[in-house]
PDB file of C-alpha atoms in Angstrom:
ATOM      1  CA  MET A  24       1.028  32.624  -6.940  1.00 43.00           C
ATOM      2  CA  ARG A  25      -1.092  29.543  -6.638  1.00 48.00           C
ATOM      3  CA  ASP A  26      -4.269  29.737  -4.580  1.00 49.00           C
ATOM      4  CA  LYS A  27      -3.884  27.399  -1.602  1.00 54.00           C
ATOM      5  CA  ASN A  28      -7.639  26.754  -1.554  1.00 56.00           C
ATOM      6  CA  ASN A  29      -7.582  25.626  -5.200  1.00 60.00           C
ATOM      7  CA  ILE A  30      -6.380  22.057  -4.563  1.00 70.00           C
ATOM      8  CA  THR A  31      -7.597  19.282  -6.836  1.00 80.00           C
ATOM      9  CA  LEU A  32      -8.957  15.956  -5.612  1.00 73.00           C
ATOM     10  CA  ALA A  33      -5.884  14.181  -7.020  1.00 68.00           C
ATOM     11  CA  GLN A  34      -3.610  16.471  -4.996  1.00 76.00           C
ATOM     12  CA  ARG A  35      -5.609  15.764  -1.847  1.00 81.00           C
ATOM     13  CA  VAL A  36      -5.349  12.013  -2.463  1.00 76.00           C
ATOM     14  CA  ASN A  37      -1.607  12.424  -3.018  1.00 76.00           C
ATOM     15  CA  ARG A  38      -1.257  14.203   0.306  1.00 83.00           C
ATOM     16  CA  VAL A  39      -3.265  11.544   2.147  1.00 82.00           C
ATOM     17  CA  GLU A  40      -1.164   8.750   0.630  1.00 82.00           C
ATOM     18  CA  GLU A  41       2.100  10.525   1.354  1.00 85.00           C
ATOM     19  CA  ALA A  42       1.011  11.316   4.916  1.00 87.00           C
ATOM     20  CA  PHE A  43      -0.016   7.702   5.529  1.00 87.00           C
ATOM     21  CA  ILE A  44       3.289   6.358   4.199  1.00 87.00           C
ATOM     22  CA  VAL A  45       5.260   8.815   6.347  1.00 89.00           C
ATOM     23  CA  ILE A  46       3.162   8.032   9.443  1.00 90.00           C
ATOM     24  CA  ALA A  47       3.502   4.258   8.942  1.00 89.00           C
ATOM     25  CA  LEU A  48       7.272   4.524   8.533  1.00 91.00           C
ATOM     26  CA  GLY A  49       7.533   6.862  11.526  1.00 91.00           C
ATOM     27  CA  LEU A  50       5.438   4.573  13.729  1.00 91.00           C
ATOM     28  CA  MET A  51       7.497   1.539  12.719  1.00 91.00           C
ATOM     29  CA  THR A  52      10.659   3.376  13.715  1.00 91.00           C
ATOM     30  CA  LEU A  53       9.172   4.649  16.976  1.00 92.00           C
ATOM     31  CA  VAL A  54       7.752   1.273  18.026  1.00 90.00           C
ATOM     32  CA  THR A  55      10.984  -0.567  17.188  1.00 90.00           C
ATOM     33  CA  PHE A  56      13.103   2.013  19.023  1.00 90.00           C
ATOM     34  CA  SER A  57      10.771   1.914  22.045  1.00 89.00           C
ATOM     35  CA  ASN A  58      10.972  -1.865  22.165  1.00 86.00           C
ATOM     36  CA  VAL A  59      14.785  -1.771  22.046  1.00 89.00           C
ATOM     37  CA  ILE A  60      14.825   0.737  24.933  1.00 89.00           C
ATOM     38  CA  ALA A  61      12.321  -1.350  26.901  1.00 85.00           C
ATOM     39  CA  ARG A  62      14.338  -4.511  26.370  1.00 85.00           C
ATOM     40  CA  TYR A  63      17.890  -3.295  26.961  1.00 83.00           C
ATOM     41  CA  VAL A  64      17.327  -0.475  29.442  1.00 83.00           C
ATOM     42  CA  PHE A  65      14.329  -1.668  31.476  1.00 85.00           C
ATOM     43  CA  ASN A  66      14.727  -5.420  30.879  1.00 82.00           C
ATOM     44  CA  ASP A  67      11.105  -5.501  29.687  1.00 80.00           C
ATOM     45  CA  ASN A  68       9.341  -6.150  26.404  1.00 81.00           C
ATOM     46  CA  LEU A  69       6.465  -4.605  24.435  1.00 81.00           C
ATOM     47  CA  LEU A  70       4.584  -7.775  23.538  1.00 84.00           C
ATOM     48  CA  TRP A  71       2.703  -6.150  20.663  1.00 88.00           C
ATOM     49  CA  ALA A  72       5.706  -4.343  19.128  1.00 89.00           C
ATOM     50  CA  LEU A  73       6.804  -7.039  16.669  1.00 88.00           C
ATOM     51  CA  GLU A  74       3.290  -7.752  15.436  1.00 90.00           C
ATOM     52  CA  ILE A  75       2.322  -4.094  14.967  1.00 92.00           C
ATOM     53  CA  THR A  76       5.605  -3.440  13.153  1.00 92.00           C
ATOM     54  CA  LEU A  77       4.860  -6.334  10.803  1.00 92.00           C
ATOM     55  CA  PHE A  78       1.383  -4.960  10.065  1.00 93.00           C
ATOM     56  CA  LEU A  79       2.692  -1.434   9.508  1.00 92.00           C
ATOM     57  CA  PHE A  80       5.343  -2.800   7.168  1.00 92.00           C
ATOM     58  CA  ALA A  81       2.678  -4.632   5.150  1.00 91.00           C
ATOM     59  CA  TRP A  82       0.616  -1.433   4.831  1.00 91.00           C
ATOM     60  CA  LEU A  83       3.732   0.528   3.895  1.00 92.00           C
ATOM     61  CA  VAL A  84       4.782  -1.916   1.167  1.00 91.00           C
ATOM     62  CA  LEU A  85       1.333  -2.468  -0.342  1.00 90.00           C
ATOM     63  CA  LEU A  86       0.318   1.193  -0.418  1.00 89.00           C
ATOM     64  CA  GLY A  87       3.837   2.279  -1.327  1.00 88.00           C
ATOM     65  CA  ALA A  88       3.843  -0.011  -4.390  1.00 87.00           C
ATOM     66  CA  SER A  89       0.801   1.713  -5.878  1.00 86.00           C
ATOM     67  CA  TYR A  90       2.120   5.146  -4.937  1.00 84.00           C
ATOM     68  CA  CYS A  91       5.386   4.385  -6.735  1.00 83.00           C
ATOM     69  CA  VAL A  92       3.481   3.381  -9.885  1.00 82.00           C
ATOM     70  CA  LYS A  93       1.665   6.707  -9.781  1.00 80.00           C
ATOM     71  CA  LYS A  94       4.879   8.670  -9.261  1.00 77.00           C
ATOM     72  CA  ASP A  95       6.910   6.598 -11.771  1.00 71.00           C
ATOM     73  CA  LEU A  96       9.357   5.514  -9.062  1.00 70.00           C
ATOM     74  CA  HIS A  97       9.594   1.805  -9.891  1.00 62.00           C
ATOM     75  CA  PHE A  98      12.664   0.744 -11.818  1.00 63.00           C
ATOM     76  CA  SER A  99      12.366  -0.475 -15.396  1.00 63.00           C
ATOM     77  CA  ILE A 100      14.805  -2.093 -17.777  1.00 64.00           C
ATOM     78  CA  ASP A 101      14.003  -0.604 -21.184  1.00 66.00           C
ATOM     79  CA  LEU A 102      16.943  -1.869 -23.217  1.00 65.00           C
ATOM     80  CA  VAL A 103      14.698  -3.674 -25.721  1.00 68.00           C
ATOM     81  CA  ILE A 104      12.044  -0.928 -25.794  1.00 69.00           C
ATOM     82  CA  ASN A 105      14.626   1.727 -26.697  1.00 69.00           C
ATOM     83  CA  VAL A 106      15.791  -0.071 -29.865  1.00 73.00           C
ATOM     84  CA  LEU A 107      12.281  -0.712 -31.198  1.00 71.00           C
ATOM     85  CA  PRO A 108      10.657   1.568 -33.791  1.00 75.00           C
ATOM     86  CA  LYS A 109       8.038   3.910 -32.333  1.00 72.00           C
ATOM     87  CA  HIS A 110       4.960   1.899 -33.415  1.00 72.00           C
ATOM     88  CA  TRP A 111       6.459  -1.354 -32.067  1.00 77.00           C
ATOM     89  CA  ARG A 112       7.470   0.440 -28.885  1.00 75.00           C
ATOM     90  CA  ARG A 113       3.888   1.412 -28.225  1.00 75.00           C
ATOM     91  CA  LEU A 114       2.677  -2.147 -28.898  1.00 79.00           C
ATOM     92  CA  ALA A 115       5.289  -3.589 -26.523  1.00 78.00           C
ATOM     93  CA  THR A 116       4.264  -1.030 -23.914  1.00 79.00           C
ATOM     94  CA  CYS A 117       0.594  -2.000 -24.309  1.00 81.00           C
ATOM     95  CA  VAL A 118       1.509  -5.659 -23.777  1.00 84.00           C
ATOM     96  CA  GLY A 119       3.544  -4.693 -20.704  1.00 83.00           C
ATOM     97  CA  VAL A 120       0.783  -2.638 -19.119  1.00 86.00           C
ATOM     98  CA  ALA A 121      -1.773  -5.377 -19.944  1.00 90.00           C
ATOM     99  CA  LEU A 122       0.393  -7.896 -18.080  1.00 91.00           C
ATOM    100  CA  CYS A 123       0.711  -5.494 -15.143  1.00 88.00           C
ATOM    101  CA  LEU A 124      -3.067  -5.052 -15.098  1.00 92.00           C
ATOM    102  CA  ALA A 125      -3.639  -8.813 -15.260  1.00 94.00           C
ATOM    103  CA  PHE A 126      -1.250  -9.302 -12.334  1.00 94.00           C
ATOM    104  CA  SER A 127      -2.893  -6.578 -10.234  1.00 94.00           C
ATOM    105  CA  LEU A 128      -6.398  -7.903 -10.973  1.00 96.00           C
ATOM    106  CA  LEU A 129      -5.381 -11.421  -9.954  1.00 96.00           C
ATOM    107  CA  LEU A 130      -3.799  -9.965  -6.821  1.00 94.00           C
ATOM    108  CA  LEU A 131      -6.991  -8.019  -6.098  1.00 95.00           C
ATOM    109  CA  LYS A 132      -9.186 -11.098  -6.519  1.00 96.00           C
ATOM    110  CA  GLY A 133      -6.927 -13.249  -4.351  1.00 96.00           C
ATOM    111  CA  SER A 134      -6.521 -10.634  -1.629  1.00 96.00           C
ATOM    112  CA  TRP A 135     -10.273  -9.953  -1.513  1.00 96.00           C
ATOM    113  CA  ASP A 136     -11.045 -13.679  -1.263  1.00 96.00           C
ATOM    114  CA  TYR A 137      -8.524 -13.960   1.566  1.00 96.00           C
ATOM    115  CA  TRP A 138      -9.694 -10.865   3.471  1.00 95.00           C
ATOM    116  CA  TYR A 139     -13.491 -11.112   3.121  1.00 95.00           C
ATOM    117  CA  PRO A 140     -14.009 -14.071   5.505  1.00 94.00           C
ATOM    118  CA  PHE A 141     -12.127 -12.152   8.226  1.00 93.00           C
ATOM    119  CA  VAL A 142     -14.740  -9.394   8.147  1.00 91.00           C
ATOM    120  CA  THR A 143     -17.730 -11.771   7.910  1.00 90.00           C
ATOM    121  CA  THR A 144     -17.644 -15.373   9.145  1.00 90.00           C
ATOM    122  CA  ARG A 145     -14.273 -15.021  10.929  1.00 91.00           C
ATOM    123  CA  ALA A 146     -14.742 -11.523  12.333  1.00 89.00           C
ATOM    124  CA  PHE A 147     -14.183 -12.943  15.834  1.00 91.00           C
ATOM    125  CA  LEU A 148     -10.530 -13.773  15.066  1.00 91.00           C
ATOM    126  CA  GLU A 149      -8.125 -11.402  16.788  1.00 92.00           C
ATOM    127  CA  THR A 150      -4.442 -10.633  16.418  1.00 91.00           C
ATOM    128  CA  GLU A 151      -2.026 -12.279  18.833  1.00 90.00           C
ATOM    129  CA  ASP A 152      -0.827  -9.304  20.877  1.00 88.00           C
ATOM    130  CA  VAL A 153      -2.076  -5.946  19.544  1.00 90.00           C
ATOM    131  CA  PRO A 154      -4.609  -4.472  22.006  1.00 90.00           C
ATOM    132  CA  MET A 155      -7.930  -3.205  20.668  1.00 91.00           C
ATOM    133  CA  PRO A 156      -8.245   0.610  20.851  1.00 90.00           C
ATOM    134  CA  GLU A 157     -11.344   1.656  22.758  1.00 91.00           C
ATOM    135  CA  PHE A 158     -12.557   4.000  20.022  1.00 91.00           C
ATOM    136  CA  LEU A 159     -12.871   1.022  17.650  1.00 90.00           C
ATOM    137  CA  GLN A 160     -15.045  -1.086  19.952  1.00 89.00           C
ATOM    138  CA  PHE A 161     -18.142  -0.087  17.966  1.00 90.00           C
ATOM    139  CA  LEU A 162     -16.975  -2.708  15.440  1.00 89.00           C
ATOM    140  CA  ALA A 163     -17.800  -5.391  17.999  1.00 88.00           C
ATOM    141  CA  GLU A 164     -21.472  -4.407  17.814  1.00 87.00           C
ATOM    142  CA  TRP A 165     -21.473  -4.501  14.046  1.00 88.00           C
ATOM    143  CA  LEU A 166     -19.367  -7.574  13.349  1.00 87.00           C
ATOM    144  CA  ASN A 167     -18.864  -9.628  16.521  1.00 84.00           C
ATOM    145  CA  GLU A 168     -22.416  -9.953  17.874  1.00 85.00           C
ATOM    146  CA  GLY A 169     -21.682  -7.412  20.600  1.00 84.00           C
ATOM    147  CA  ASP A 170     -18.755  -9.339  22.137  1.00 89.00           C
ATOM    148  CA  ARG A 171     -15.981  -6.859  22.901  1.00 91.00           C
ATOM    149  CA  TYR A 172     -12.643  -7.343  21.238  1.00 91.00           C
ATOM    150  CA  GLU A 173      -9.714  -7.701  23.594  1.00 92.00           C
ATOM    151  CA  LYS A 174      -7.193  -7.719  20.762  1.00 92.00           C
ATOM    152  CA  LEU A 175      -7.339  -5.985  17.389  1.00 92.00           C
ATOM    153  CA  PRO A 176      -9.489  -8.034  14.989  1.00 93.00           C
ATOM    154  CA  ARG A 177      -7.505  -9.411  12.082  1.00 94.00           C
ATOM    155  CA  PHE A 178      -9.693  -7.860   9.400  1.00 94.00           C
ATOM    156  CA  ILE A 179      -8.274  -4.404  10.229  1.00 93.00           C
ATOM    157  CA  PRO A 180      -4.577  -5.041   9.515  1.00 93.00           C
ATOM    158  CA  TYR A 181      -5.407  -7.557   6.772  1.00 94.00           C
ATOM    159  CA  PHE A 182      -7.367  -4.857   4.919  1.00 94.00           C
ATOM    160  CA  SER A 183      -4.022  -3.676   3.563  1.00 92.00           C
ATOM    161  CA  LEU A 184      -4.191  -6.570   1.075  1.00 94.00           C
ATOM    162  CA  PRO A 185      -7.354  -5.664  -0.904  1.00 94.00           C
ATOM    163  CA  LEU A 186      -6.764  -1.929  -0.492  1.00 92.00           C
ATOM    164  CA  GLY A 187      -3.208  -2.107  -1.785  1.00 91.00           C
ATOM    165  CA  ALA A 188      -4.235  -4.358  -4.693  1.00 93.00           C
ATOM    166  CA  ALA A 189      -7.159  -2.071  -5.583  1.00 92.00           C
ATOM    167  CA  LEU A 190      -4.918   1.002  -5.601  1.00 90.00           C
ATOM    168  CA  LEU A 191      -2.311  -0.846  -7.676  1.00 90.00           C
ATOM    169  CA  THR A 192      -5.013  -1.789 -10.213  1.00 92.00           C
ATOM    170  CA  LEU A 193      -6.180   1.824 -10.322  1.00 89.00           C
ATOM    171  CA  ARG A 194      -2.636   3.076 -10.966  1.00 88.00           C
ATOM    172  CA  PHE A 195      -2.130   0.627 -13.830  1.00 88.00           C
ATOM    173  CA  LEU A 196      -5.497   1.671 -15.290  1.00 89.00           C
ATOM    174  CA  GLN A 197      -4.355   5.296 -15.139  1.00 85.00           C
ATOM    175  CA  LEU A 198      -1.091   4.312 -16.837  1.00 83.00           C
ATOM    176  CA  ALA A 199      -3.033   2.418 -19.529  1.00 85.00           C
ATOM    177  CA  TRP A 200      -5.140   5.555 -20.088  1.00 84.00           C
ATOM    178  CA  ARG A 201      -2.004   7.678 -20.554  1.00 82.00           C
ATOM    179  CA  ILE A 202      -0.680   5.189 -23.084  1.00 78.00           C
ATOM    180  CA  GLY A 203      -4.037   4.890 -24.868  1.00 78.00           C
ATOM    181  CA  THR A 204      -4.397   8.669 -25.173  1.00 80.00           C
ATOM    182  CA  GLY A 205      -0.872   9.045 -26.532  1.00 74.00           C
ATOM    183  CA  GLN A 206       0.549  10.877 -23.495  1.00 73.00           C
ATOM    184  CA  THR A 207       3.357   8.314 -23.346  1.00 68.00           C
ATOM    185  CA  ASP A 208       4.618   5.409 -25.447  1.00 62.00           C
ATOM    186  CA  ARG A 209       6.339   3.485 -22.681  1.00 61.00           C
ATOM    187  CA  LEU A 210       5.981   2.455 -19.063  1.00 64.00           C
ATOM    188  CA  THR A 211       7.272   5.653 -17.548  1.00 57.00           C
ATOM    189  CA  PHE A 212       9.198   4.085 -14.700  1.00 55.00           C
ATOM    190  CA  ARG A 213      12.675   5.195 -13.742  1.00 53.00           C
ATOM    191  CA  ASN A 214      15.477   3.250 -15.349  1.00 48.00           C
ATOM    192  CA  GLN A 215      18.901   2.415 -14.011  1.00 46.00           C
ATOM    193  CA  THR A 216      20.691   4.469 -16.666  1.00 45.00           C
ATOM    194  CA  GLU A 217      18.974   7.669 -15.496  1.00 48.00           C
ATOM    195  CA  ASP A 218      19.911   6.904 -11.890  1.00 47.00           C
ATOM    196  CA  ARG A 219      23.553   6.348 -12.817  1.00 43.00           C
ATOM    197  CA  ASP A 220      23.559   9.641 -14.718  1.00 46.00           C
ATOM    198  CA  GLU A 221      22.141  11.445 -11.671  1.00 46.00           C
ATOM    199  CA  VAL A 222      24.837   9.983  -9.407  1.00 41.00           C
ATOM    200  CA  SER A 223      27.769  10.747 -11.743  1.00 42.00           C
TER     201      SER A 223
END
């Protein structure tokens, strides 16, 4: 029997990521359902519901993309890879993972350049409708010259961009390490053939 106290750092990170994805999806569902009830039962509207759902969806997609790379849940089409000899297969895989890394690094650079002004020179910019939680008002002292935020500052939801890109880069680096150390000779994503076999 496995000791419950003997949990690795990677397993803890996995649990945090999984919990965040589940919470984000649950909150999206709850907020959307609540807004439907408010609108059609009470003839009212939660002004912040659409905006918070959009932000939660962005976090869900960006963190979920990196999580799926780690868990090999993205789909791949490996028709060409399968017919190549083993040494060419590994070379093609190295090219593929290099392109994935280049994409994620460009995404990281672009997302950081976009987000950074919102936490420095534009830290005063707020979201349209999402109210600022009281327990986060300490950020006003740090970043907004002491002026209280009435709405959630944009740098909080927009942080999903650099965080998601950084995690995606990390996952592709881990995949490159597995390929470089000979643990795999292909991008170990799910392919459509395997899914059809599971269904049939």
